[in-house]
């Protein structure tokens, strides 16, 4: 860091706080009226550009472009230097391995290797290595096989949470609620661990739970998993531990502290960074698509690929097209019966319909202050759902309040005065201070009402306010998803029965199962707390749940029980009969304890449409229990409400929920907790205990991690036998001055068509038993069972280079059919791509690739450019490139060359078998001459002098190493 040295071009903008002790760059000192109109997210970009302005990576023109955002949006390319980088272990390995290798390389030249460190503070979170070896019931997601760098699909928190043994239905028999002599419900085929995805899940990606820790390990299953994880990954963990000791600017979060986004949210995010007496806004890029979650706390950041994050670590900014910013104006007040989840899903739906792919979303307007920090992070986490780059909630009083639990007040005061000084603090009071956005979407929060779904399918949503009518119409309608066809006179049936010596009556719509389940959408602490507070108020008002109703409470993890207990609501749950039945899938998969026999008989006798209500995420007719025909999914507090009412045929507005022993009518709105109450209790119990718990665990570390042996050396002692971690050969033959980089008489390694994706270039997933990588691993005496995936082996360049273009779907025009093969042109032999490349390299022949349109589309993978580089590819000539991939090629020193418009390999009548000589004059119009004497012009896609430099040096890695030499 070299802030505000006298040479800094924006030295005149520095300002001070805290009696001169803290310095910062104040963009307001630009005295540019445009600043006050910029969206706050753009102001963050501007501040970073000013602070990082070095005339090389970030230039004064860039600051002008950002200031001119009104005009330049969607046009100018600007740099962004985030305050920190967030890595997961899978994506972190290649980056850290490269840095370790760079230490070796500079040491060979007599330079102090300890100078090699990430230039940008980096947090590496070891959360991806836990595989579920022992599990009885996988809630929804299979473990990530270590595929793409950016998982596209949102991963439920259960990914890293081993499921626990399930308390099977029968074990609940004989509890004081309900008596059951013999099972009346059919035994379900539960606990097979078949994760079936419900329609609701497809429609609404399951929400990740903010502030929701992994449970403390306590079961045998969990301990076994943990042990296996540690044994299997010992080598990697040792390497990470070495990194944490050897590198400055690297912070490793050991395994078993939580998933990356949670640790980021709960532990690493601090709104502002203080460094060498300088204060600036926190911002981050991370190798996880849920990095956006921290946008909810006023921290700008998004997910990038492994190779982009490595570039940021090496000091290069992320390059982005100055984004359009959609202002999402929240107005109106939240409907009292709506839970946080109703709001989050409602807002997400609006945004999805708005078509805002690739844009920034920024929230403003008076409604924003009604959303808690947890609500905001949940909305921001849904970003990949509506394809926005970020969902930014500027810092305001709510953000400050959230941090009160973990920060000293002095720091908060500093934070507040700093954010106010640079106008990054929202007050919502004066609409004339609202920024100018590219477009504004207005969302009225009053329109977000609560829904339940059913009676047979999750996609049949019913507004709670029309539930009574809807159920009535289901009774009338002919048999179908929304019909039971009960004749008018039979609708009046009431069946009396005795339970525990007392008479009750069942009717159509009577609730007989009520299950509060905390999973997927309902794992958000605020909804569980709403349910708990409602239970408390119900008990205090003198309401009861009829004892024949099979009630249960299935917290998603021990952590849920913990906060329900700490907040004092757990006893009220149990007074209403909602007892903790265990952890794991229970009611959803039909594991409810059998219903009392008298209830079953009454249902049968009256042919009643009895109901189950649950806060799970899937259900089907008869799934809960054969005799319960109507099943509704509802939020946890509504499950409690319907249980108290004893029927789904109720209009909460007009009818009382229940009548107390003294004859007093109690309405739902009488006992529904206010949002303020819920938010307060969430901040006080959930968030503070989560922070405390995580902090303590961080301090302590875990025994296994603490016991891992690792050397104190400056250079990493590579283990020659390791097949996971190997010193990559990017720095081979590194000399101080780069040799001239000309491409003469190159052969085409591959002749490809349109739409070659990153999946073709660097396939993820398992390693084929017959492949170049397999041969290598067999030579290392591994058995195919031990191959593991390419994702898991990305710390081994030998495997990854062999895996480059090893896709069975690769369409190479040299070869008639799809497959990972190519022609070694001089010999005419057909070989694996790697073997052909190796042979060319031995023969000293440079390589190029010929391709069609959209080369390199798809997810970012960290080996898509490194792999071809190590195969000896020096240039790719294509009709067009995916921009991200073009940048990756530039970063690895591979020339992206574009055919002139209208031209391609066919129009130029190239056979691909000729040899290619490429000259690159200053104009960046490259000229290519083939061995057949044909010549044609292509455009070199270098944007800056720096790009050209990367090519001359053989990529960013070698460039950075040379700056040290
Ligand atoms: C939001 O909607 C409610 C109910 O439809 C309406 O009463 C209110 O005026 C609306 N608020 C705004 C600011 O449009
Ligand atoms: C988001 O992007 C993906 C892939 O680019 C696309 O398939 C999807 O339709 C987009 N969704 C929205 C809501 O724009
Ligand atoms: C709830 O908390 C109390 C006191 O803090 C403790 O004794 C009890 O075991 C806890 N119960 C559960 C179920 O965690």
Short mmCIF file of C-alpha atoms and ligand atoms in Angstrom, two decimals, residues 152 351-353 355-357 384-387, ligand 2:
data_model
loop_
_atom_site.label_atom_id
_atom_site.label_comp_id
_atom_site.label_asym_id
_atom_site.label_seq_id
_atom_site.Cartn_x
_atom_site.Cartn_y
_atom_site.Cartn_z
CA UNK A 152 -24.19 -21.13 -11.01
CA UNK A 351 -36.50 -7.91 -10.12
CA UNK A 352 -36.61 -11.10 -12.13
CA UNK A 353 -39.40 -9.70 -14.24
CA UNK A 355 -34.85 -7.92 -16.85
CA UNK A 356 -31.83 -6.40 -15.23
CA UNK A 357 -29.19 -8.90 -16.26
CA UNK A 384 -27.81 -14.74 -9.42
CA UNK A 385 -31.56 -15.38 -9.64
CA UNK A 386 -32.20 -12.12 -11.41
CA UNK A 387 -28.76 -11.91 -12.99
C1 LIG B 2 -30.02 -15.01 -16.59
O1 LIG B 2 -28.96 -15.43 -17.39
C2 LIG B 2 -29.07 -16.76 -17.83
C3 LIG B 2 -27.83 -17.15 -18.54
O2 LIG B 2 -27.21 -16.05 -19.12
C4 LIG B 2 -30.31 -16.89 -18.72
O3 LIG B 2 -30.47 -18.21 -19.14
C5 LIG B 2 -31.52 -16.45 -17.92
O4 LIG B 2 -32.66 -16.48 -18.72
C6 LIG B 2 -31.33 -15.07 -17.34
N1 LIG B 2 -32.42 -14.79 -16.46
C7 LIG B 2 -32.96 -13.59 -16.38
C8 LIG B 2 -34.05 -13.45 -15.39
O5 LIG B 2 -32.60 -12.65 -17.05
#
